[in-house]
Amino acid sequence: MRIRPTGTAYFLIVILIFVLIFLTVSLTYDEMKVKLLPALISAITLVLTVIALTQEFKGAAKTGSTEKQVEETDHKKKEVPLGRFLNAFGWFFLQIAGVYVLGFLIAIPLWIFIYLWKHGHRWWSAVLQGAGAVLIVYLVFAVLLQVELYPGLAWQFFGSHFGS
Amino acid sequence: MELFSAFTDALVRIFHPTILLVTFVSTVVALVFGILPAISGALVCILILPFLYGMDPFIGMPILCALFSVSCMGGSITAILLGIPGDNINAATVIDGFAMTRKGQGGRALGLSLAANILGALASIGISFLLIPMIVPIIMTFKTAEMLLIIVVALLFISVLTKHNRIKGLIAAGIGLLLSCIGYQASTGVARFTFGNLYLYEGLETPTVLMGILAMPVLLELHATGSTIAPSDMTGAGRLSELVGGMKELLRSYKSIWFRGSVIGYFFGLLPGIGGAACVWMVYGHAKQTSRHPEEFGKGAPDGIVAPEAASNSAHPGDLLITLALGIPGSGVMVVLLAAFLMMGVTPGPKLLIEHTTLCFEMLLTVAAANIMGAALFFFGAPLLTKVTRVSPYYIFAYLIPLIVLSTFVSREYTVDMIVIAIVSLIGLFMARFGFSAPALILGFVLGKMLETYLTLSLDLHGFTFFFSSPASVALTVLIPLTIFFDHIQRFLGRLLHRKVELLHGDDD
């Protein structure tokens, strides 16, 4: 019988690799004080991950298919396909990328406008909301809290080329 | 008698119109900023520092006391209604508070939180007054070995937080501890796991990890499902009556857990270095472990709100008192307060309690006054705020994503933090999907640095005999297996009791 690993099993394998890296790197340090805690914790976590992985595959072997032995906690989340979560993450990532390139004061209203417009809002309502949000952000963070808001790579590039 | 006259002097002072006004304004500011994610009480206190140079301590202190003690109250509003902790100290409230909101019980959850908060603060201020004469000798009992063992016990509570799969809980805690190892090692200054990257030298920021692991999976789910936070058909939810109901419910049914949460919170507030952020998780674990319905935790258990909320606000007076008494800041916000004390010409330490008793009492009374004012603002503002839970999820996503990105950046103004939150969010998303405990990871991350410091110190001082270095450490060592096997012990005692009852019935027959 062929056992198909679950998402949990794949995630445990990723954890296993992560912990192995920590264990290997921590053993390279000379001083005991430096390596004691990370080596100890990564060794314990490694053992626990192997146990969890074994349990996962044992459970799979019993049921035949790992898809049948999904945990209660996974159940609710499984109702929503992973693709939708990744779509949401894509929007989040778009905001971060926008801030990197255009800076907060342009990326925030632009992102709010595109997001709301794409989700059924009228274009003028989306524009107004984006503008309102950036005004509040500017007043609270730049004026009141004196935070130097990141201007973005594009602004820095054009500033250095055309500024002087 | 001297103590009593100092107390009455302080009481008269805080009712002075200028002090009352200053406290009120600071309370409003703290509540508003507390609602903003990642803008913690500590950050607000830092921002106000330049204005405190040379200020009369009797005016400067109320400002700081109100700012640091009320911000967590604002943080619980977003923790309950939006699933986003306003401050590290509100992180545990998210689990059951937000679950209640999703069931349309946001008003009830806010009522429970408000009552736990205000009663917790007032009770702990009362305890502080009683403890002032004897605080120093009590704290001196807890040395490095005891602190280490307390942290170990706290970490073991994690297994309770994920009862359905303890191994996954412990793995999550292990990852949290490993993430806390990134950056320089405190006692040697050696950079670890930075792979030559200067940014990682300072380690990962706590607000960034908190938002990525706790808040982002919730927001991503809101977008993915497209449904409102609370069921939209529950139009009556969030009324003032519901809030009052929640408050009454605490007094009726959750007195015991509120009391235990307050006492544990206060106790951890007294311990230098532990801080409220770690203590709320310990209290949450304790509440779950001792609850009659542990299976309800995570699905909207009222005790899951009452315990951490009582602890979060009880920790503040303890934290303040220990900073005043020893001059050792108990938490991040107290480091800022310590700096402010020195700027205003006040040197904390045992002498302060003796020579400036009135000032100490004034600070504690200001915390009480600010909490009462904050509670009143919270009470009347909550019905309006609960309406947020029935707003379209796309609106919430549209406004909170930029705010989270911005808050992440604001913490230390590093653009790399935004990349870090993206990675941490992805980890948080997969952890939530595959049943790994997010609180366990957070607790491991928060306690990691302290665990390492106390471990190296204890080994230097006592070797491996630190488990038995004092009666307190022996008691804590005994507590470790009790925590691990609490379930089994409880079941064993239950069976024993059941058998005894059966035997007694048999004798009657």
XYZ file of C-alpha atoms in Angstrom:
673
model
C 0.000 0.000 0.000
C 1.398 3.373 -1.021
C 1.413 6.020 1.713
C 0.817 9.579 0.632
C 2.320 12.071 3.135
C 0.022 14.779 4.522
C 0.712 18.487 4.623
C 1.618 18.008 8.294
C 4.268 15.462 7.316
C 5.743 17.831 4.741
C 5.756 20.626 7.330
C 7.472 18.336 9.844
C 10.136 17.549 7.264
C 10.741 21.292 6.789
C 11.030 21.658 10.590
C 13.432 18.722 10.660
C 15.711 20.434 8.134
C 15.455 23.756 10.027
C 16.373 22.104 13.335
C 19.219 20.126 11.742
C 20.711 23.366 10.414
C 20.504 24.903 13.910
C 22.097 21.836 15.495
C 24.941 21.668 12.959
C 25.696 25.393 13.163
C 25.521 25.492 16.969
C 28.079 22.684 17.225
C 30.551 24.788 15.236
C 30.804 27.430 17.979
C 33.852 27.176 20.222
C 32.548 28.470 23.535
C 30.292 26.244 25.594
C 28.149 29.206 26.658
C 27.406 30.040 23.051
C 26.420 26.575 21.894
C 24.830 25.100 25.036
C 21.235 26.279 24.692
C 20.807 26.070 20.890
C 22.460 22.640 20.764
C 20.364 21.354 23.659
C 17.087 22.722 22.320
C 17.702 21.692 18.722
C 18.648 18.151 19.836
C 15.433 17.839 21.885
C 13.321 19.348 19.094
C 14.953 17.013 16.571
C 13.984 13.953 18.616
C 10.422 15.282 19.070
C 10.100 16.002 15.344
C 11.254 12.492 14.444
C 8.681 11.054 16.895
C 5.926 13.256 15.430
C 6.909 12.255 11.905
C 6.910 8.562 12.836
C 3.451 8.953 14.404
C 2.253 10.700 11.274
C 3.445 7.874 9.006
C 2.261 5.133 11.397
C -1.179 6.698 11.401
C -1.049 6.823 7.633
C -0.059 3.168 7.383
C -3.016 2.178 9.597
C -5.622 4.142 7.669
C -4.133 3.508 4.283
C -4.360 7.125 3.299
C -3.009 9.982 5.369
C -5.767 12.224 4.094
C -8.254 10.341 6.307
C -6.475 11.014 9.561
C -6.642 14.770 9.533
C -6.712 16.343 12.962
C -9.677 18.195 14.354
C -7.794 21.467 14.217
C -6.955 20.935 10.581
C -10.539 20.144 9.737
C -11.905 23.662 9.912
C -8.980 25.085 8.025
C -9.220 22.355 5.366
C -12.660 23.649 4.403
C -10.930 26.664 2.892
C -8.556 25.659 0.094
C -4.894 26.541 0.607
C -4.969 28.496 -2.645
C -7.231 31.125 -1.090
C -4.829 31.576 1.810
C -1.990 31.949 -0.645
C -4.047 34.485 -2.589
C -4.467 36.485 0.649
C -0.744 36.161 1.284
C -0.115 37.424 -2.249
C -2.043 40.626 -1.440
C -0.011 41.018 1.751
C 3.215 40.494 -0.153
C 2.116 43.009 -2.788
C 1.766 45.639 -0.053
C 5.278 44.904 1.239
C 6.758 45.009 -2.269
C 4.863 48.251 -2.950
C 6.272 49.866 0.184
C 9.777 48.754 -0.796
C 9.542 50.304 -4.226
C 7.202 53.280 -3.772
C 7.413 54.006 -0.040
C 4.597 54.164 2.511
C 2.940 57.376 1.383
C 2.350 56.131 -2.168
C 2.064 52.369 -1.629
C -0.599 52.545 1.105
C -3.270 54.540 -0.817
C -2.444 52.763 -4.059
C -2.735 49.318 -2.469
C -5.982 50.191 -0.644
C -7.429 51.559 -3.891
C -6.512 48.466 -5.944
C -7.590 46.036 -3.221
C -10.985 47.618 -2.572
C -11.662 48.209 -6.266
C -10.876 44.546 -7.013
C -13.267 43.527 -4.252
C -16.338 45.263 -5.610
C -16.019 48.836 -4.360
C -16.695 51.800 -6.613
C -13.528 53.420 -7.893
C -14.213 56.816 -6.284
C -14.979 55.214 -2.905
C -11.721 53.215 -3.108
C -9.772 56.381 -4.015
C -11.312 58.331 -1.131
C -10.601 55.564 1.363
C -7.010 55.247 0.211
C -6.510 58.992 0.499
C -8.152 59.098 3.957
C -5.991 56.246 5.205
C -2.750 57.822 4.054
C -3.754 61.143 5.607
C -4.290 59.456 8.989
C -1.024 57.512 8.631
C 0.834 60.721 7.840
C -0.684 62.659 10.737
C -0.242 59.920 13.349
C 3.117 58.487 12.376
C 5.000 61.264 10.586
C 3.649 64.337 12.406
C 2.687 63.076 15.869
C 5.161 60.232 16.416
C 7.931 61.815 14.313
C 8.617 58.551 12.485
C 10.621 58.932 9.291
C 8.418 56.993 6.891
C 10.376 54.939 4.354
C 10.296 56.821 1.004
C 10.868 53.769 -1.219
C 13.566 52.755 -3.683
C 12.003 54.668 -6.578
C 11.971 57.927 -4.617
C 15.564 57.374 -3.512
C 16.601 56.624 -7.116
C 14.870 59.656 -8.612
C 15.917 61.832 -5.679
C 19.592 61.021 -6.238
C 19.373 61.502 -10.018
C 17.208 64.576 -10.272
C 17.398 66.007 -6.769
C 20.537 68.093 -7.129
C 1.675 55.955 61.094
C 4.271 57.531 58.794
C 3.129 55.205 56.030
C -0.476 56.270 56.584
C 0.366 59.972 56.421
C 2.395 59.363 53.217
C -0.622 57.559 51.788
C -3.015 60.422 52.614
C -0.550 62.972 51.193
C -0.388 61.002 47.963
C -4.180 60.731 47.871
C -4.524 64.503 48.206
C -1.952 65.029 45.468
C -3.606 62.813 42.859
C -6.897 64.698 43.309
C -5.192 67.976 42.452
C -6.859 69.306 39.236
C -3.547 69.482 37.321
C -2.630 65.894 38.183
C -6.148 64.691 37.363
C -6.052 66.426 33.982
C -2.575 65.119 33.177
C -3.649 61.586 34.163
C -6.820 61.806 32.063
C -5.045 63.044 28.945
C -2.334 60.381 29.341
C -5.030 57.727 29.803
C -6.769 58.737 26.568
C -3.435 58.717 24.720
C -2.516 55.314 26.176
C -5.885 53.810 25.257
C -5.730 55.111 21.688
C -2.133 53.997 21.140
C -2.807 50.712 22.904
C -5.325 49.930 20.176
C -2.648 50.321 17.474
C -0.753 47.046 16.977
C 2.960 47.131 17.895
C 2.672 50.554 19.535
C 3.266 49.308 23.048
C 3.132 51.189 26.329
C 6.926 51.163 26.283
C 7.049 52.860 22.895
C 4.625 55.599 23.975
C 6.703 56.166 27.126
C 9.857 56.407 24.963
C 8.202 59.002 22.739
C 7.242 61.134 25.730
C 10.729 60.970 27.319
C 12.152 64.146 25.706
C 9.328 66.180 27.258
C 10.147 64.967 30.761
C 13.578 66.581 31.138
C 13.613 68.582 34.336
C 9.874 68.095 34.897
C 8.574 67.941 38.469
C 8.394 64.182 39.264
C 4.989 64.669 40.892
C 3.649 65.671 37.450
C 5.951 63.571 35.232
C 5.300 60.324 37.099
C 1.507 60.336 36.665
C 1.998 60.789 32.915
C 4.265 57.737 32.695
C 2.205 55.627 35.097
C -0.989 56.262 33.141
C 0.719 55.602 29.805
C 2.241 52.265 30.724
C -0.627 50.917 32.796
C -3.575 51.669 30.485
C -2.101 50.808 27.084
C -2.730 47.088 27.650
C -6.430 47.849 28.179
C -6.587 49.351 24.674
C -4.661 46.353 23.367
C -7.299 43.939 24.656
C -9.961 45.657 22.521
C -8.173 44.775 19.268
C -7.119 41.379 20.646
C -10.758 40.465 21.292
C -12.453 42.155 18.362
C -9.909 41.732 15.580
C -7.581 38.984 16.790
C -4.648 41.399 16.774
C -2.862 41.964 20.083
C -2.300 45.682 20.660
C 0.680 44.824 22.844
C 2.722 41.705 23.672
C 0.852 41.466 26.963
C -2.491 41.006 25.150
C -1.321 38.098 23.020
C -2.921 35.329 25.137
C -6.299 37.119 25.107
C -6.493 36.695 21.330
C -7.033 32.924 21.544
C -10.388 32.847 23.342
C -11.367 36.517 23.074
C -11.371 36.445 19.292
C -13.060 33.029 19.274
C -15.901 34.517 21.364
C -16.160 37.453 18.974
C -16.496 35.048 16.060
C -19.430 33.482 17.881
C -21.045 36.929 18.123
C -20.119 37.374 21.788
C -17.682 40.253 21.382
C -19.549 42.452 23.885
C -19.558 39.702 26.490
C -15.838 39.084 25.930
C -15.090 42.801 26.293
C -17.128 42.897 29.520
C -15.168 39.977 30.954
C -11.906 41.567 29.898
C -12.809 44.969 31.297
C -13.880 43.582 34.671
C -10.809 41.339 34.911
C -8.560 44.234 33.941
C -9.870 46.833 36.342
C -10.390 44.491 39.280
C -6.970 42.933 38.683
C -5.293 46.334 38.703
C -7.099 47.560 41.801
C -6.492 44.350 43.743
C -2.799 44.338 42.904
C -2.433 47.974 43.916
C -3.980 47.017 47.254
C -1.453 44.189 47.602
C 1.358 46.610 46.726
C 0.429 48.919 49.582
C 0.581 46.000 51.984
C 3.833 44.678 50.553
C 5.841 47.904 50.535
C 7.428 47.305 53.974
C 8.499 43.719 53.201
C 9.082 43.623 49.459
C 12.883 43.602 49.345
C 13.482 40.456 51.470
C 10.802 38.533 49.536
C 12.358 39.306 46.162
C 15.845 38.455 47.391
C 14.660 34.825 47.816
C 14.531 34.464 44.022
C 18.026 34.145 42.663
C 19.259 32.850 39.321
C 18.539 29.143 39.885
C 14.983 29.851 41.031
C 14.393 32.162 38.079
C 15.655 29.485 35.688
C 13.347 26.879 37.203
C 10.374 29.254 37.036
C 11.043 29.696 33.313
C 11.315 25.919 32.806
C 7.971 25.426 34.582
C 6.455 28.148 32.410
C 7.716 26.431 29.260
C 6.291 23.117 30.388
C 2.875 24.715 30.645
C 3.073 24.726 26.876
C 2.265 21.041 26.766
C -1.002 21.948 28.467
C -1.771 24.567 25.860
C -1.799 21.879 23.166
C -3.415 18.977 24.930
C -4.560 17.261 21.719
C -0.966 16.941 20.559
C 1.668 17.713 23.161
C 4.561 16.796 20.888
C 3.519 19.433 18.371
C 3.262 21.947 21.226
C 6.763 21.139 22.403
C 8.137 21.286 18.849
C 6.574 24.741 18.467
C 8.157 25.834 21.752
C 11.504 24.460 20.584
C 11.256 26.493 17.362
C 10.403 29.580 19.424
C 13.450 29.016 21.627
C 15.684 28.495 18.587
C 14.384 31.683 16.948
C 15.236 33.561 20.151
C 18.851 32.315 19.798
C 19.287 34.278 16.560
C 21.503 37.306 17.172
C 24.304 38.001 19.591
C 24.674 35.860 22.713
C 24.172 38.071 25.763
C 27.144 37.084 27.927
C 29.780 36.659 25.185
C 28.591 38.966 22.395
C 29.189 36.193 19.835
C 26.834 36.423 16.848
C 24.822 33.237 16.312
C 22.847 32.038 13.291
C 23.278 35.400 11.574
C 25.077 33.891 8.535
C 27.041 37.114 8.195
C 23.906 39.261 8.044
C 24.258 42.413 10.171
C 20.493 42.808 10.477
C 20.182 39.490 12.297
C 22.820 40.511 14.859
C 20.129 42.160 17.000
C 17.855 39.148 16.680
C 14.206 39.064 15.630
C 11.839 41.724 16.959
C 9.135 40.453 19.340
C 6.281 42.541 17.806
C 7.222 41.248 14.350
C 7.118 37.618 15.473
C 3.883 38.222 17.430
C 2.118 39.776 14.457
C 3.371 37.178 12.014
C 2.451 34.185 14.143
C -0.758 35.404 15.789
C -2.329 38.226 13.799
C -1.468 37.451 10.186
C -2.984 33.931 10.023
C -6.260 35.446 11.315
C -6.231 38.207 8.711
C -5.315 35.817 5.906
C -8.177 33.567 6.963
C -10.596 36.516 6.951
C -9.677 37.274 3.359
C -9.693 33.607 2.369
C -13.152 32.874 3.813
C -14.666 36.250 2.946
C -16.929 36.154 6.019
C -17.287 38.753 8.765
C -15.522 38.247 12.120
C -18.805 37.797 14.001
C -21.920 36.256 12.426
C -23.609 39.151 10.616
C -27.101 38.003 11.653
C -26.359 38.738 15.357
C -27.471 42.344 15.256
C -27.945 42.649 19.025
C -24.407 41.629 19.834
C -22.181 44.281 21.384
C -24.850 46.212 23.274
C -23.981 47.913 26.545
C -26.178 45.346 28.314
C -24.008 42.556 26.889
C -20.913 44.282 28.227
C -22.488 44.658 31.660
C -23.546 41.005 31.415
C -19.945 39.982 30.814
C -18.798 42.002 33.813
C -21.453 40.479 36.048
C -20.572 37.029 34.749
C -17.014 37.457 36.005
C -18.238 38.297 39.487
C -20.719 35.413 39.400
C -18.794 32.561 37.811
C -15.145 33.377 37.314
C -14.078 34.891 40.645
C -11.709 32.056 41.403
C -9.803 32.138 38.113
C -9.738 35.949 38.234
C -8.222 35.797 41.729
C -5.611 33.208 40.737
C -4.781 35.121 37.553
C -4.323 38.340 39.522
C -2.117 36.753 42.185
C 0.075 34.887 39.661
C 0.267 38.004 37.485
C 1.270 40.144 40.422
C 3.850 37.591 41.537
C 5.414 37.430 38.068
C 5.329 41.218 37.878
C 7.525 41.226 40.962
C 10.116 38.930 39.397
C 12.744 40.994 37.611
C 13.043 40.183 33.936
C 10.059 37.874 33.472
C 7.612 40.566 32.370
C 3.918 40.474 31.604
C 4.279 39.068 28.083
C 5.489 35.711 29.401
C 3.305 35.683 32.480
C 0.004 35.921 30.569
C 0.816 32.649 28.792
C 1.677 30.940 32.060
C -1.624 32.084 33.538
C -3.452 30.966 30.403
C -1.848 27.537 30.719
C -2.792 27.387 34.386
C -6.395 28.364 33.609
C -6.645 25.624 30.999
C -5.028 23.052 33.230
C -7.393 23.718 36.123
C -10.550 24.317 34.089
C -13.476 21.909 34.239
C -13.850 22.334 30.488
C -10.334 22.464 29.069
C -11.689 21.350 25.692
C -13.434 24.723 25.394
C -10.121 26.584 25.380
C -9.330 28.021 22.003
C -13.021 27.917 21.077
C -14.136 30.858 23.232
C -13.707 29.870 26.889
C -14.458 32.838 29.207
C -11.717 31.704 31.646
C -9.293 31.982 28.732
C -9.963 35.722 28.711
C -10.357 36.370 32.434
C -7.075 34.756 33.506
C -4.638 36.529 31.145
C -6.469 39.857 31.394
C -6.381 39.779 35.199
C -2.711 38.838 35.089
C -1.740 41.479 32.534
C -3.020 44.366 34.592
C -1.966 42.884 37.941
C 1.592 42.539 36.730
C 1.984 46.310 36.289
C 1.874 47.415 39.944
C 4.182 44.536 40.902
C 6.525 45.441 38.073
C 6.497 49.096 39.148
C 7.024 48.285 42.798
C 10.038 46.076 42.169
C 11.599 48.686 39.887
C 11.149 51.283 42.607
C 12.361 48.992 45.379
C 15.425 47.446 43.762
C 16.177 49.777 40.876
C 16.075 46.665 38.656
C 13.597 47.043 35.797
C 11.189 44.119 35.700
C 10.295 44.511 32.024
C 10.976 46.508 28.872
C 8.607 49.299 29.788
C 10.240 49.556 33.210
C 13.621 50.146 31.559
C 12.076 53.242 29.999
C 10.512 54.256 33.295
C 13.820 53.786 35.052
C 15.442 56.141 32.546
C 12.615 58.642 33.123
C 13.049 58.403 36.918
C 16.729 59.245 36.568
C 15.973 62.105 34.157
C 13.676 63.638 36.732
C 16.255 63.263 39.486
C 14.662 60.254 41.214
C 16.995 57.333 41.925
C 15.111 54.051 42.431
C 16.325 51.611 45.092
C 15.427 50.569 48.649
C 16.095 54.143 49.814
C 13.386 55.512 47.534
C 10.703 53.536 49.346
C 11.853 54.989 52.653
C 12.752 58.549 51.670
C 10.119 59.206 48.977
C 7.242 57.058 50.196
C 4.678 59.686 49.154
C 5.953 59.623 45.568
C 5.770 55.817 45.516
C 2.205 55.894 46.823
C 1.333 58.603 44.316
C 2.555 56.425 41.478
C 0.522 53.433 42.634
C -2.567 55.597 43.152
C -2.115 57.106 39.684
C -2.068 53.611 38.211
C -5.386 52.996 40.015
C -6.895 56.321 38.884
C -5.739 55.831 35.289
C -7.227 52.346 35.251
C -10.579 53.651 36.496
C -10.583 56.400 33.856
C -9.469 53.926 31.183
C -12.220 51.496 32.213
C -14.871 54.237 31.930
C -13.665 55.178 28.427
C -13.492 51.484 27.470
C -17.025 50.897 28.813
C -18.695 53.675 26.850
C -16.603 53.147 23.716
C -16.983 49.363 23.498
C -20.517 49.163 21.995
C -19.342 51.302 19.103
C -16.158 49.281 18.719
C -17.956 45.910 18.575
C -19.602 47.088 15.344
C -16.193 46.543 13.732
C -16.747 42.795 13.995
C -19.637 42.953 11.529
C -17.786 45.035 8.969
C -16.892 43.374 5.635
C -13.659 41.336 6.010
C -12.265 43.045 2.921
C -12.469 46.412 4.688
C -10.600 45.010 7.689
C -7.973 43.414 5.459
C -7.614 46.625 3.443
C -6.934 48.748 6.503
C -5.054 46.356 8.762
C -2.509 45.018 6.280
C -0.954 48.469 5.705
C -1.144 49.130 9.445
C 0.673 45.880 10.252
C 3.376 46.570 7.657
C 3.724 50.094 9.028
C 3.797 48.952 12.670
C 6.465 46.395 11.841
C 8.580 49.132 10.284
C 7.960 51.598 13.125
C 9.393 49.223 15.783
C 12.976 50.029 14.733
C 12.655 51.604 11.306
C 14.338 48.695 9.480
C 12.866 47.835 6.093
C 14.151 44.254 6.465
C 11.594 43.774 9.249
C 8.909 43.811 6.552
C 10.536 40.839 4.805
C 10.854 39.097 8.164
C 7.146 39.535 8.906
C 6.304 38.043 5.508
C 8.402 34.942 6.296
C 7.089 34.669 9.857
C 3.507 35.058 8.587
C 4.021 32.176 6.204
C 5.312 30.052 9.118
C 2.313 31.183 11.221
C -0.074 30.278 8.401
C 1.290 26.748 8.040
C 1.463 26.271 11.820
C -2.205 27.214 12.156
C -3.149 24.954 9.253
C -1.314 21.894 10.533
C -2.288 22.205 14.228
C 0.957 23.517 15.733
C 0.509 25.742 18.771
C 1.218 29.409 18.039
C 1.181 30.387 21.768
C 3.831 27.743 22.456
C 6.132 29.238 19.837
C 5.558 32.747 21.185
C 6.256 31.706 24.770
C 9.457 29.939 23.720
C 10.542 33.002 21.785
C 9.749 35.441 24.608
C 11.461 33.360 27.297
C 14.428 32.152 25.229
C 16.923 34.888 26.042
C 16.086 34.834 29.759
C 16.321 31.050 29.866
C 19.809 31.179 28.406
C 21.018 33.927 30.745
C 19.772 32.154 33.857
C 20.988 28.756 32.630
C 24.573 29.933 32.115
C 24.562 31.877 35.387
C 23.141 28.945 37.364
C 25.678 26.539 35.888
C 28.496 28.967 36.691
C 27.324 29.398 40.274
C 26.080 25.931 41.243
C 27.018 23.483 38.480
C 24.302 20.879 37.886
C 23.245 21.025 41.547
C 21.296 24.237 40.933
C 18.089 22.174 41.145
C 18.722 21.836 44.871
C 20.474 25.132 45.664
C 17.730 26.426 47.993
C 14.337 25.382 49.421
C 12.600 27.508 46.767
C 14.499 25.777 43.951
C 13.719 22.341 45.438
C 10.014 23.287 45.501
C 10.204 24.419 41.872
C 12.085 21.252 40.863
C 9.272 19.190 42.403
C 6.789 21.316 40.454
C 8.367 20.323 37.112
C 7.231 16.655 37.062
C 3.939 17.705 38.639
C 3.352 20.047 35.705
C 4.272 17.372 33.165
C 2.133 14.674 34.736
C -0.648 16.910 36.056
C -3.238 15.160 33.872
C -2.205 11.693 35.039
C -2.125 12.775 38.698
C -5.552 14.380 38.334
C -6.958 11.209 36.719
C -5.317 8.994 39.364
C -6.723 11.071 42.233
C -10.132 11.113 40.543
C -10.124 7.307 40.265
C -8.998 6.990 43.880
C -11.785 9.276 45.058
C -14.313 7.407 42.922
C -13.196 4.070 44.411
C -13.443 5.455 47.945
C -16.970 6.710 47.289
C -17.900 3.302 45.857
C -16.439 1.567 48.917
C -18.407 3.855 51.226
C -21.589 3.104 49.285
C -20.737 -0.594 49.546
C -20.439 -0.285 53.342
C -23.832 1.467 53.528
C -25.443 -1.366 51.591
